[in-house]
Amino acid sequence: MDRLLNLLGDGSLSRYLIALVTIPIVLLALYRYLLPKPIPGIAYNHEATKSLLGDVPAMIAEVSQTGEFRVWCAKQVRKMNSPICQIFIKPFSQPWVLLSDFRESRDILTRRHKEFDKSSFLSDGMACMGAFHGIYMTDHKFRANRQLIQDLMTSTFLNGHVGPAVYNKGLELMRLFETKMKLARGRPFSVKKDYEYASLDCMLEFAFGKNWVDTAVGEQLKVVGGLTENSVKIPVSVDEPVEFPLGEIVDFLKSVYEAPEIVEKTINAIMPKLQTWWWSKQGWYKKIFDDKEKAMKDQVAIGIRNFNEGKIETGLEHMLMREAARAEKDGREPDFESQVFRDELFGDIVGGHHTTSGAMMWLTKYLTDDPSIQSKLRSVLHSTLSAAHQENRLFTFEEIRHAKLPYLDAIIEEMLRINAVPVTREAVVDTTILGCPIKKGTQVFFMSNGPGFLSPSFPVDETKRSDTSKLSKRANDSWDESQDLARFDPERWLVRKTDGTGVTADDVDFDGAAGPQLVFGLGPRTCWGRRLAHMEMKVIIAMLVWTFKLEKAPVELSGYGGLEGIARVPKKCYVRLVKL
């Protein structure tokens, strides 16, 4: 009792009671303060605002199973029944905005780039790529890097240097396919790695030409070519796949594989800058980029020697030429040893290899699963490249590059449409989208696999569109939405010139602006390498259909599940080939 009286006397008990009441109130206030805060006027999942983690648990539950963030996002758009909605993915941060309206997306990407620029969380995730143009805002560094590589998408360079190399790599890939086909004896086999290796070799030819001697497909041919029927394990069932061993690739090529995996994991990290710093101290991380630096320095040295001798053929040598011209204009010595050369070209190799190989896998799957499209394409190739067909030989590169093949162009465009990943931008000023306030720093995802793309568009109040959007309405803002927009239908992209059903250049024209498309982005940050990617797909897929009949693989080896990263790639890509 005396102790209690003492406590009352000196005020300790009162302070204790005040603390007992105040601390829970403060904690509750802090909890409520940290809860997700929706942007006014934009649809959202109300349950997500009741948890500090927002939409994260629901998102992880699905994406951990599917590997596809874009599919979960498209479901949110449909669930909220609105062309603009918000999700809460980064705790204690601003919500992410999903926009599923092509017209407004196009307007922002092409006309409002002073309001929206490169997403900082993507730049942070790509920090390992160094001085690659893709990590920069659309500023002087971005433009300077783009200027260095501007010669590499010209018709002269693509048709004179890259095209013949792609053609030769396609021939090598067809030999690998034929060797596997014979050993598999009518059974399916995976071509996932084969396409990855072929695209990787194409990018190495693009960058270094014959200065680079270690190939990926060549190593696979050595290994598979050394096998005999007795040394290959053939399953009893004709529907069971044959597994082939992989040839070893050199360390630099491994670094090209591993760099995008680092980027993807870093982008998804809670604190990407801290993760990059921590990983940079690890031996495995250092090895990847040490191997990259060694190979790139060696190639730059060869390129400088060739440039000084007046030999300018490869992508790297053209970059050196551009730097020399820029230095002369600026009144300085050229900086051929700059880190920019190594990082820029490495980034181009990584991006081009990863995206184009996945695209060729998707094309193979669609052509396999729709024999009528495959047969029609083969017929178009034979009639268009009639001399080669009559002479019972494969077309040459010059023949395929000059050939007008609107149906093949449409097949490629339709594949890209269906498998596009969201384009992302960050608001760099306070602004609006469809009349809704968007604060500086907000991440905006331009969805291309939801309403307006793979399902009918949502109606939009025209008065809420931006002024530039109101002035830019076009006929191709949406498809004929009575069609099944999720179905693979290349003829969406064709404009008929004659009656009938023919799809040669005499019958149809290809219209790349026939409908909504965001796969390469739009505006000043449009994908730089799209012409190279299209050439590679056109040559190699034409070779595939000309050389083989693609028969269906079993259901368990098929399907259209994908994995998202720099691009969307199939989880599986099996073929059952018959030589024609």
Coordinates of C-alpha atoms in Angstrom, one line a residue:
M1 CA 0.0 0.0 0.0
D2 CA 2.8 2.4 0.9
R3 CA 4.4 1.6 -2.5
L4 CA 1.2 2.4 -4.3
L5 CA 0.8 5.6 -2.4
N6 CA 4.4 6.5 -3.3
L7 CA 3.7 5.9 -7.0
L8 CA 0.6 8.0 -6.8
G9 CA 2.5 10.7 -5.0
D10 CA 5.3 11.0 -7.4
G11 CA 3.1 10.7 -10.6
S12 CA 4.8 7.5 -11.9
L13 CA 1.5 5.6 -12.0
S14 CA -0.2 8.4 -13.9
R15 CA 2.6 8.4 -16.4
Y16 CA 2.4 4.7 -16.7
L17 CA -1.4 4.8 -17.4
I18 CA -1.0 7.6 -19.9
A19 CA 1.7 5.5 -21.7
L20 CA -0.6 2.4 -21.6
V21 CA -3.3 4.3 -23.3
T22 CA -1.2 6.4 -25.7
I23 CA 1.1 3.8 -27.1
P24 CA -1.7 1.6 -28.6
I25 CA -3.3 4.7 -30.0
V26 CA -0.1 5.8 -31.6
L27 CA 0.6 2.4 -33.0
L28 CA -3.0 2.2 -34.4
A29 CA -2.5 5.6 -36.0
L30 CA 0.8 4.6 -37.5
Y31 CA -0.8 1.4 -38.8
R32 CA -3.6 3.3 -40.5
Y33 CA -1.1 5.8 -41.8
L34 CA 1.0 3.1 -43.4
L35 CA -2.0 1.3 -45.0
P36 CA -2.3 1.7 -48.8
K37 CA -3.7 5.0 -49.9
P38 CA -5.8 4.9 -53.1
I39 CA -5.6 7.6 -55.7
P40 CA -9.0 9.4 -55.8
G41 CA -11.2 8.4 -58.7
I42 CA -9.3 5.3 -59.7
A43 CA -10.8 1.8 -59.2
Y44 CA -9.1 -0.5 -56.7
N45 CA -9.5 -3.7 -54.6
H46 CA -11.0 -2.5 -51.3
E47 CA -9.8 -5.5 -49.4
A48 CA -6.2 -4.6 -50.3
T49 CA -6.5 -1.3 -48.5
K50 CA -7.0 -3.2 -45.2
S51 CA -3.6 -4.7 -45.2
L52 CA -0.1 -3.3 -45.1
L53 CA 0.8 -5.7 -47.8
G54 CA -2.0 -4.5 -50.1
D55 CA -2.4 -6.7 -53.2
V56 CA 0.9 -8.5 -52.6
P57 CA -0.4 -11.8 -51.1
A58 CA -3.0 -12.3 -53.8
M59 CA -0.5 -11.4 -56.5
I60 CA 2.2 -13.8 -55.2
A61 CA -0.3 -16.6 -54.8
E62 CA -1.1 -16.5 -58.5
V63 CA 2.2 -15.5 -60.0
S64 CA 4.1 -18.1 -58.1
Q65 CA 2.0 -20.7 -59.9
T66 CA 1.8 -19.1 -63.4
G67 CA 5.0 -17.0 -63.6
E68 CA 3.0 -14.3 -65.3
F69 CA 2.5 -10.9 -63.6
R70 CA 0.8 -9.5 -66.7
V71 CA -2.0 -12.1 -66.5
W72 CA -2.7 -11.3 -62.9
C73 CA -2.8 -7.5 -63.8
A74 CA -5.2 -8.1 -66.7
K75 CA -7.5 -10.0 -64.3
Q76 CA -7.5 -7.0 -62.0
V77 CA -8.5 -4.7 -64.8
R78 CA -11.4 -7.0 -65.7
K79 CA -12.4 -7.5 -62.1
M80 CA -12.6 -3.7 -61.5
N81 CA -14.3 -3.2 -64.8
S82 CA -12.5 0.0 -65.6
P83 CA -9.9 1.1 -68.2
I84 CA -7.8 2.5 -65.4
C85 CA -7.3 0.9 -62.0
Q86 CA -4.7 0.8 -59.3
I87 CA -2.9 -2.0 -57.4
F88 CA -0.8 -2.0 -54.2
I89 CA 2.4 -3.9 -54.8
K90 CA 5.1 -2.0 -53.1
P91 CA 4.3 -1.5 -49.3
F92 CA 4.5 2.0 -48.1
S93 CA 4.7 3.4 -51.6
Q94 CA 2.4 4.9 -54.1
P95 CA 0.0 2.5 -55.9
W96 CA 0.8 1.3 -59.4
V97 CA -1.7 2.4 -62.1
L98 CA -2.9 0.0 -64.8
L99 CA -4.1 1.6 -68.0
S100 CA -5.9 -0.7 -70.5
D101 CA -6.9 1.7 -73.3
F102 CA -4.8 1.8 -76.4
R103 CA -5.7 5.3 -77.5
E104 CA -4.7 6.9 -74.2
S105 CA -1.6 4.7 -74.0
R106 CA -0.4 5.7 -77.4
D107 CA -1.0 9.3 -76.6
I108 CA 1.1 9.2 -73.4
L109 CA 3.9 7.2 -75.1
T110 CA 4.1 9.4 -78.2
R111 CA 3.0 12.9 -77.2
R112 CA 3.3 13.2 -73.4
H113 CA 6.9 11.9 -72.9
K114 CA 7.7 15.1 -71.0
E115 CA 5.2 14.0 -68.4
F116 CA 6.1 10.2 -68.4
D117 CA 9.6 8.7 -68.7
K118 CA 11.6 5.6 -67.9
S119 CA 10.4 3.9 -64.7
S120 CA 13.0 4.4 -61.9
F121 CA 12.3 1.0 -60.4
L122 CA 13.2 -0.6 -63.8
S123 CA 16.3 1.5 -64.0
D124 CA 17.3 0.4 -60.5
G125 CA 16.7 -3.2 -61.5
M126 CA 18.9 -2.8 -64.6
A127 CA 21.8 -1.2 -62.7
C128 CA 24.0 -4.2 -63.4
M129 CA 23.9 -3.4 -67.2
G130 CA 26.0 -0.3 -66.6
A131 CA 26.0 2.4 -69.3
F132 CA 23.4 0.7 -71.5
H133 CA 20.9 3.1 -73.0
G134 CA 17.9 1.2 -71.7
I135 CA 18.6 2.2 -68.1
Y136 CA 18.5 6.0 -68.7
M137 CA 15.8 8.5 -68.7
T138 CA 15.2 10.0 -72.1
D139 CA 18.0 12.5 -71.6
H140 CA 21.4 13.4 -73.1
K141 CA 22.9 10.0 -72.1
F142 CA 20.1 8.1 -73.7
R143 CA 20.4 10.1 -76.9
A144 CA 24.2 9.9 -76.9
N145 CA 24.1 6.1 -76.7
R146 CA 21.3 5.8 -79.3
Q147 CA 23.5 8.0 -81.6
L148 CA 26.4 5.5 -81.2
I149 CA 24.2 2.7 -82.5
Q150 CA 22.1 4.5 -85.1
D151 CA 24.0 3.0 -88.1
L152 CA 23.2 -0.6 -86.9
M153 CA 19.5 -0.6 -88.0
T154 CA 20.1 0.8 -91.5
S155 CA 19.2 -1.4 -94.5
T156 CA 22.8 -1.3 -95.6
F157 CA 24.1 -2.7 -92.4
L158 CA 21.3 -5.2 -91.9
N159 CA 21.2 -6.6 -95.4
G160 CA 25.0 -6.4 -96.0
H161 CA 26.4 -7.7 -92.7
V162 CA 23.7 -9.1 -90.5
G163 CA 21.3 -10.7 -92.9
P164 CA 23.8 -13.2 -94.5
A165 CA 25.0 -14.1 -91.0
V166 CA 21.4 -14.8 -89.9
Y167 CA 20.8 -16.9 -93.0
N168 CA 23.9 -19.0 -92.3
K169 CA 22.9 -19.4 -88.7
G170 CA 19.5 -20.5 -89.9
L171 CA 21.1 -23.2 -92.1
E172 CA 23.1 -24.4 -89.1
L173 CA 19.9 -24.5 -87.0
M174 CA 18.1 -26.6 -89.6
R175 CA 20.9 -29.1 -89.7
L176 CA 20.7 -29.4 -85.9
F177 CA 16.9 -29.9 -86.1
E178 CA 17.3 -32.5 -88.8
T179 CA 20.0 -34.4 -86.9
K180 CA 17.7 -34.5 -83.8
M181 CA 14.7 -35.4 -85.9
K182 CA 16.5 -38.5 -87.3
L183 CA 17.7 -39.6 -83.8
A184 CA 14.3 -39.0 -82.2
R185 CA 12.6 -41.4 -84.7
G186 CA 9.2 -39.7 -84.8
R187 CA 9.2 -38.6 -81.2
P188 CA 9.0 -34.9 -80.0
F189 CA 12.0 -33.0 -78.6
S190 CA 12.5 -29.6 -77.1
V191 CA 13.9 -26.8 -79.3
K192 CA 13.9 -24.2 -76.6
K193 CA 17.7 -24.1 -76.1
D194 CA 18.2 -24.4 -79.8
Y195 CA 16.4 -21.2 -80.5
E196 CA 18.1 -19.4 -77.6
Y197 CA 21.5 -20.5 -78.9
A198 CA 20.7 -19.6 -82.5
S199 CA 19.5 -16.1 -81.5
L200 CA 22.5 -15.7 -79.3
D201 CA 24.8 -16.5 -82.2
C202 CA 23.0 -14.1 -84.5
M203 CA 23.5 -11.3 -81.9
L204 CA 27.2 -12.1 -81.7
E205 CA 27.5 -11.9 -85.5
F206 CA 25.7 -8.6 -85.4
A207 CA 28.1 -7.2 -82.8
F208 CA 31.4 -8.8 -83.6
G209 CA 31.1 -10.6 -87.0
K210 CA 33.8 -13.1 -87.7
N211 CA 36.0 -11.6 -84.9
W212 CA 34.0 -13.9 -82.5
V213 CA 34.8 -17.5 -83.1
D214 CA 32.9 -19.4 -80.3
T215 CA 29.4 -20.3 -81.3
A216 CA 26.6 -21.9 -79.3
V217 CA 24.7 -23.8 -82.0
G218 CA 28.0 -25.1 -83.4
E219 CA 28.7 -26.8 -80.0
Q220 CA 25.3 -28.4 -80.0
L221 CA 25.9 -29.8 -83.5
K222 CA 29.2 -31.3 -82.4
V223 CA 27.5 -33.0 -79.4
V224 CA 24.3 -34.2 -81.2
G225 CA 26.2 -35.0 -84.4
G226 CA 28.4 -37.4 -82.4
L227 CA 25.4 -39.4 -81.1
T228 CA 24.2 -42.7 -82.7
E229 CA 20.8 -44.3 -82.5
N230 CA 22.2 -46.7 -79.9
S231 CA 23.5 -43.9 -77.7
V232 CA 20.2 -42.0 -77.5
K233 CA 17.6 -43.2 -75.0
I234 CA 14.4 -43.6 -77.0
P235 CA 11.2 -43.8 -75.0
V236 CA 8.8 -46.6 -75.7
S237 CA 5.9 -44.3 -76.4
V238 CA 6.1 -42.1 -79.5
D239 CA 4.6 -39.3 -77.5
E240 CA 7.4 -39.3 -74.9
P241 CA 10.1 -36.7 -75.6
V242 CA 13.7 -37.5 -76.4
E243 CA 16.1 -35.6 -74.3
F244 CA 19.4 -34.5 -75.9
P245 CA 22.6 -33.5 -74.1
L246 CA 23.7 -29.9 -74.3
G247 CA 27.1 -28.8 -75.5
E248 CA 29.1 -26.6 -73.2
I249 CA 29.2 -22.8 -74.1
V250 CA 32.0 -20.4 -73.2
D251 CA 31.9 -18.3 -70.1
F252 CA 31.0 -15.0 -71.9
L253 CA 27.9 -16.7 -73.4
K254 CA 26.9 -17.8 -69.9
S255 CA 27.1 -14.3 -68.8
V256 CA 24.7 -13.3 -71.5
Y257 CA 22.3 -15.8 -70.1
E258 CA 22.7 -14.9 -66.5
A259 CA 22.6 -11.1 -66.8
P260 CA 18.8 -10.9 -67.6
E261 CA 18.1 -13.3 -64.7
I262 CA 19.9 -10.8 -62.4
V263 CA 17.9 -7.9 -63.9
E264 CA 14.6 -9.7 -63.4
K265 CA 15.3 -10.7 -59.8
T266 CA 16.5 -7.2 -58.9
I267 CA 13.4 -5.5 -60.4
N268 CA 11.3 -7.7 -58.2
A269 CA 13.3 -7.0 -55.0
I270 CA 12.0 -4.8 -52.2
M271 CA 15.2 -2.7 -52.2
P272 CA 16.8 -3.2 -55.6
K273 CA 19.7 -0.8 -55.0
L274 CA 20.7 -2.5 -51.8
Q275 CA 20.4 -5.9 -53.5
T276 CA 22.6 -4.9 -56.4
W277 CA 25.2 -3.6 -53.9
W278 CA 25.1 -6.8 -51.9
W279 CA 25.3 -9.1 -54.9
S280 CA 28.2 -7.0 -56.4
K281 CA 30.3 -8.2 -53.4
Q282 CA 29.5 -11.9 -54.2
G283 CA 32.0 -14.1 -56.1
W284 CA 29.3 -15.5 -58.5
Y285 CA 28.2 -12.0 -59.4
K286 CA 31.7 -10.8 -60.0
K287 CA 32.5 -13.8 -62.2
I288 CA 29.5 -13.0 -64.5
F289 CA 30.6 -9.5 -65.1
D290 CA 34.3 -10.2 -65.1
D291 CA 33.7 -12.7 -67.9
K292 CA 31.7 -10.0 -69.7
E293 CA 34.3 -7.3 -69.3
K294 CA 37.2 -9.6 -70.5
A295 CA 35.3 -10.7 -73.6
M296 CA 34.1 -7.2 -74.4
K297 CA 37.6 -5.6 -73.9
D298 CA 39.1 -8.2 -76.2
Q299 CA 36.5 -7.5 -78.9
V300 CA 36.9 -3.7 -78.6
A301 CA 40.7 -4.1 -79.1
I302 CA 40.1 -6.1 -82.2
G303 CA 37.5 -3.6 -83.4
I304 CA 39.9 -0.7 -82.8
R305 CA 42.6 -2.4 -84.8
N306 CA 40.2 -3.1 -87.7
F307 CA 38.9 0.5 -87.6
N308 CA 42.4 1.9 -87.7
E309 CA 43.1 -0.3 -90.8
G310 CA 40.0 1.0 -92.5
K311 CA 38.0 -2.2 -92.0
I312 CA 34.5 -1.3 -90.8
E313 CA 32.1 -4.3 -91.0
T314 CA 30.8 -5.2 -87.5
G315 CA 28.4 -3.5 -85.2
L316 CA 31.2 -2.6 -82.9
E317 CA 33.3 -1.2 -85.7
H318 CA 30.4 1.0 -86.8
M319 CA 30.1 2.3 -83.2
L320 CA 33.8 3.2 -83.3
M321 CA 33.3 5.0 -86.5
R322 CA 30.4 7.0 -85.1
E323 CA 32.5 7.9 -82.0
A324 CA 35.4 9.1 -84.2
A325 CA 33.0 11.3 -86.2
R326 CA 31.5 12.7 -83.0
A327 CA 34.9 13.4 -81.5
E328 CA 36.0 15.2 -84.6
K329 CA 32.9 17.4 -84.5
D330 CA 33.5 18.1 -80.8
G331 CA 37.1 18.9 -81.3
R332 CA 38.4 16.1 -79.0
E333 CA 40.2 12.7 -79.2
P334 CA 37.9 9.7 -79.6
D335 CA 37.4 7.7 -76.5
F336 CA 37.4 4.1 -77.8
E337 CA 38.1 2.7 -74.4
S338 CA 35.0 4.1 -72.9
Q339 CA 32.9 1.8 -70.7
V340 CA 29.9 2.9 -72.9
F341 CA 31.0 0.7 -75.8
R342 CA 31.2 -2.4 -73.7
D343 CA 28.0 -1.8 -71.8
E344 CA 25.9 -0.7 -74.7
L345 CA 26.8 -3.6 -77.0
F346 CA 26.5 -6.1 -74.2
G347 CA 23.0 -4.8 -73.4
D348 CA 22.0 -5.0 -77.1
I349 CA 23.3 -8.6 -77.2
V350 CA 21.4 -9.6 -74.1
G351 CA 18.1 -7.9 -75.1
G352 CA 18.2 -9.1 -78.7
H353 CA 19.0 -12.7 -77.8
H354 CA 16.4 -13.0 -75.1
T355 CA 13.4 -11.4 -76.9
T356 CA 13.9 -12.8 -80.4
S357 CA 14.5 -16.4 -79.3
G358 CA 11.2 -16.3 -77.3
A359 CA 9.4 -14.9 -80.3
M360 CA 10.6 -17.7 -82.6
M361 CA 9.4 -20.3 -80.0
W362 CA 5.9 -18.8 -80.0
L363 CA 5.8 -18.8 -83.8
T364 CA 6.8 -22.4 -83.8
K365 CA 4.0 -23.3 -81.3
Y366 CA 1.3 -21.4 -83.2
L367 CA 2.3 -22.9 -86.6
T368 CA 2.4 -26.4 -85.0
D369 CA -1.0 -26.1 -83.4
D370 CA -2.7 -24.7 -86.5
P371 CA -1.9 -26.8 -89.5
S372 CA -4.0 -24.7 -91.8
I373 CA -2.0 -21.6 -91.1
Q374 CA 1.2 -23.6 -91.4
S375 CA 0.1 -25.1 -94.8
K376 CA -1.0 -21.7 -96.1
L377 CA 2.3 -20.1 -95.2
R378 CA 4.2 -22.9 -96.9
S379 CA 2.1 -22.4 -100.0
V380 CA 2.7 -18.7 -100.0
L381 CA 6.5 -19.2 -99.6
H382 CA 6.5 -21.7 -102.5
S383 CA 4.6 -19.4 -104.9
T384 CA 6.5 -16.3 -103.9
L385 CA 9.9 -17.9 -104.0
S386 CA 8.9 -20.0 -107.1
A387 CA 12.4 -20.3 -108.6
A388 CA 13.7 -22.0 -105.5
H389 CA 10.7 -24.2 -105.2
Q390 CA 10.9 -25.3 -108.9
E391 CA 14.6 -26.0 -108.5
N392 CA 13.9 -28.1 -105.4
R393 CA 16.3 -26.0 -103.3
L394 CA 16.1 -23.6 -100.3
F395 CA 15.8 -19.9 -101.1
T396 CA 18.8 -17.7 -100.8
F397 CA 19.1 -14.7 -98.5
E398 CA 18.8 -12.3 -101.3
E399 CA 15.6 -14.1 -102.5
I400 CA 14.0 -14.0 -99.0
R401 CA 14.9 -10.4 -98.3
H402 CA 13.4 -9.1 -101.5
A403 CA 10.3 -11.3 -101.3
K404 CA 7.0 -9.6 -100.3
L405 CA 5.4 -11.9 -97.8
P406 CA 2.5 -10.0 -96.2
Y407 CA 1.1 -13.3 -94.7
L408 CA 4.4 -14.1 -92.9
D409 CA 4.5 -10.4 -91.7
A410 CA 1.0 -10.9 -90.3
I411 CA 1.8 -14.1 -88.6
I412 CA 4.7 -12.4 -86.8
E413 CA 2.7 -9.4 -85.9
E414 CA -0.2 -11.5 -84.5
M415 CA 2.2 -13.6 -82.4
L416 CA 3.8 -10.4 -81.0
R417 CA 0.3 -8.9 -80.2
I418 CA -0.8 -11.8 -78.2
N419 CA 2.4 -12.1 -76.2
A420 CA 3.3 -8.5 -75.5
V421 CA 4.4 -7.6 -71.9
P422 CA 3.2 -4.3 -70.4
V423 CA 5.1 -1.1 -71.2
T424 CA 6.0 0.9 -68.1
R425 CA 6.5 4.6 -67.5
E426 CA 6.9 6.8 -64.4
A427 CA 5.1 10.2 -64.0
V428 CA 7.9 12.8 -63.8
V429 CA 5.5 15.6 -62.9
D430 CA 2.0 15.8 -61.3
T431 CA -0.4 15.1 -64.1
T432 CA -3.6 13.3 -65.0
I433 CA -4.8 10.2 -66.9
L434 CA -8.4 10.0 -68.0
G435 CA -9.2 12.8 -65.7
C436 CA -7.6 11.1 -62.6
P437 CA -4.8 12.8 -60.6
I438 CA -1.4 11.1 -61.0
K439 CA 1.3 12.2 -58.7
K440 CA 5.0 12.5 -59.7
G441 CA 6.7 9.2 -59.1
T442 CA 3.6 7.0 -59.9
Q443 CA 4.4 3.9 -61.9
V444 CA 2.0 3.4 -64.9
F445 CA 1.6 0.1 -66.7
F446 CA 0.2 0.2 -70.2
M447 CA -1.6 -3.2 -70.4
S448 CA -1.7 -5.0 -73.8
N449 CA -3.2 -8.3 -72.8
G450 CA -6.6 -7.1 -71.3
P451 CA -9.6 -5.1 -72.6
G452 CA -8.9 -3.3 -75.8
F453 CA -6.3 -5.9 -76.9
L454 CA -7.4 -9.5 -76.1
S455 CA -11.0 -8.7 -75.2
P456 CA -13.5 -5.8 -76.0
S457 CA -12.6 -2.3 -74.9
F458 CA -14.1 -0.5 -72.0
P459 CA -16.2 2.6 -72.8
V460 CA -14.3 5.8 -72.0
D461 CA -15.8 9.2 -71.4
E462 CA -14.3 11.3 -74.2
T463 CA -14.4 14.4 -72.0
K464 CA -11.8 12.8 -69.7
R465 CA -9.2 12.2 -72.4
S466 CA -6.2 14.5 -72.7
D467 CA -6.4 17.3 -75.3
T468 CA -3.9 15.5 -77.5
S469 CA -5.8 12.2 -77.2
K470 CA -9.0 13.9 -78.3
L471 CA -7.3 15.2 -81.4
S472 CA -5.6 11.9 -82.4
K473 CA -8.6 9.5 -82.7
R474 CA -7.9 7.0 -85.5
A475 CA -9.8 4.2 -87.2
N476 CA -7.3 1.6 -85.8
D477 CA -7.9 2.6 -82.1
S478 CA -9.7 -0.7 -81.8
W479 CA -10.4 -3.9 -83.8
D480 CA -13.7 -5.2 -85.0
E481 CA -14.4 -6.3 -81.4
S482 CA -17.1 -8.8 -82.5
Q483 CA -14.2 -11.1 -83.3
D484 CA -12.5 -13.4 -80.7
L485 CA -9.6 -11.1 -79.9
A486 CA -7.7 -13.7 -77.9
R487 CA -7.6 -16.1 -80.9
F488 CA -4.5 -16.3 -83.1
D489 CA -5.7 -14.9 -86.4
P490 CA -3.0 -13.4 -88.6
E491 CA -5.5 -12.2 -91.2
R492 CA -6.5 -9.4 -88.8
W493 CA -3.4 -7.5 -90.2
L494 CA -4.2 -8.0 -93.9
V495 CA -6.0 -5.6 -96.2
R496 CA -7.6 -7.5 -99.1
K497 CA -6.9 -6.2 -102.7
T498 CA -8.7 -8.9 -104.6
D499 CA -11.7 -11.2 -104.1
G500 CA -11.1 -14.7 -102.8
T501 CA -9.0 -16.1 -100.1
G502 CA -5.5 -15.8 -101.4
V503 CA -2.8 -14.3 -99.1
T504 CA 0.1 -13.6 -101.5
A505 CA 1.3 -10.1 -102.1
D506 CA -1.0 -10.0 -105.2
D507 CA -4.0 -10.6 -103.0
V508 CA -3.3 -8.7 -99.8
D509 CA -1.2 -6.0 -98.2
F510 CA 0.1 -6.1 -94.7
D511 CA -1.0 -3.2 -92.5
G512 CA 1.0 -3.0 -89.3
A513 CA -1.3 -0.2 -88.0
A514 CA -4.5 -2.2 -88.5
G515 CA -5.1 -2.4 -84.8
P516 CA -3.8 -1.8 -81.3
Q517 CA -0.1 -2.9 -80.8
L518 CA 2.3 -2.0 -78.0
V519 CA 4.8 -4.8 -78.1
F520 CA 7.8 -2.6 -79.2
G521 CA 6.5 0.4 -77.2
L522 CA 5.9 3.8 -79.0
G523 CA 7.5 7.2 -79.1
P524 CA 11.1 8.1 -78.4
R525 CA 11.8 4.9 -76.5
T526 CA 10.4 2.5 -79.2
C527 CA 12.4 -0.7 -79.2
W528 CA 15.6 0.1 -81.1
G529 CA 16.2 -3.4 -82.5
R530 CA 12.8 -4.3 -84.0
R531 CA 14.1 -4.4 -87.6
L532 CA 16.8 -6.8 -86.7
A533 CA 14.3 -9.0 -84.7
H534 CA 11.9 -9.1 -87.7
M535 CA 14.7 -10.1 -90.1
E536 CA 15.8 -12.9 -87.9
M537 CA 12.2 -14.2 -87.4
K538 CA 11.4 -13.9 -91.1
V539 CA 14.4 -15.8 -92.3
I540 CA 14.5 -18.6 -89.7
I541 CA 10.8 -19.3 -89.6
A542 CA 10.6 -19.3 -93.4
M543 CA 13.4 -21.8 -93.4
L544 CA 11.6 -24.0 -90.8
V545 CA 8.3 -24.2 -92.7
W546 CA 10.1 -24.7 -96.0
T547 CA 12.2 -27.6 -94.7
F548 CA 9.9 -29.4 -92.2
K549 CA 6.3 -30.2 -91.6
L550 CA 5.5 -29.4 -87.9
E551 CA 3.3 -32.1 -86.4
K552 CA 1.5 -31.7 -83.1
A553 CA 3.2 -32.6 -79.9
P554 CA 1.3 -34.2 -77.1
V555 CA -0.9 -31.9 -75.0
E556 CA 1.3 -32.2 -71.9
L557 CA 4.3 -30.9 -74.0
S558 CA 2.3 -28.1 -75.5
G559 CA 0.2 -25.2 -74.0
Y560 CA 0.7 -21.5 -73.9
G561 CA 1.9 -20.9 -70.4
G562 CA 4.7 -18.3 -70.4
L563 CA 7.4 -16.8 -68.2
E564 CA 7.8 -13.1 -68.0
G565 CA 11.1 -11.2 -67.9
I566 CA 12.6 -8.9 -70.5
A567 CA 10.1 -10.6 -72.8
R568 CA 7.4 -13.3 -72.5
V569 CA 8.8 -16.7 -73.5
P570 CA 7.1 -20.1 -73.5
K571 CA 7.6 -22.5 -70.7
K572 CA 7.9 -25.3 -73.2
C573 CA 8.6 -25.6 -76.9
Y574 CA 8.5 -29.1 -78.3
V575 CA 8.4 -30.1 -81.9
R576 CA 7.8 -33.3 -83.9
L577 CA 9.3 -32.8 -87.3
V578 CA 9.0 -34.5 -90.7
K579 CA 11.5 -33.6 -93.4
L580 CA 9.9 -32.2 -96.6

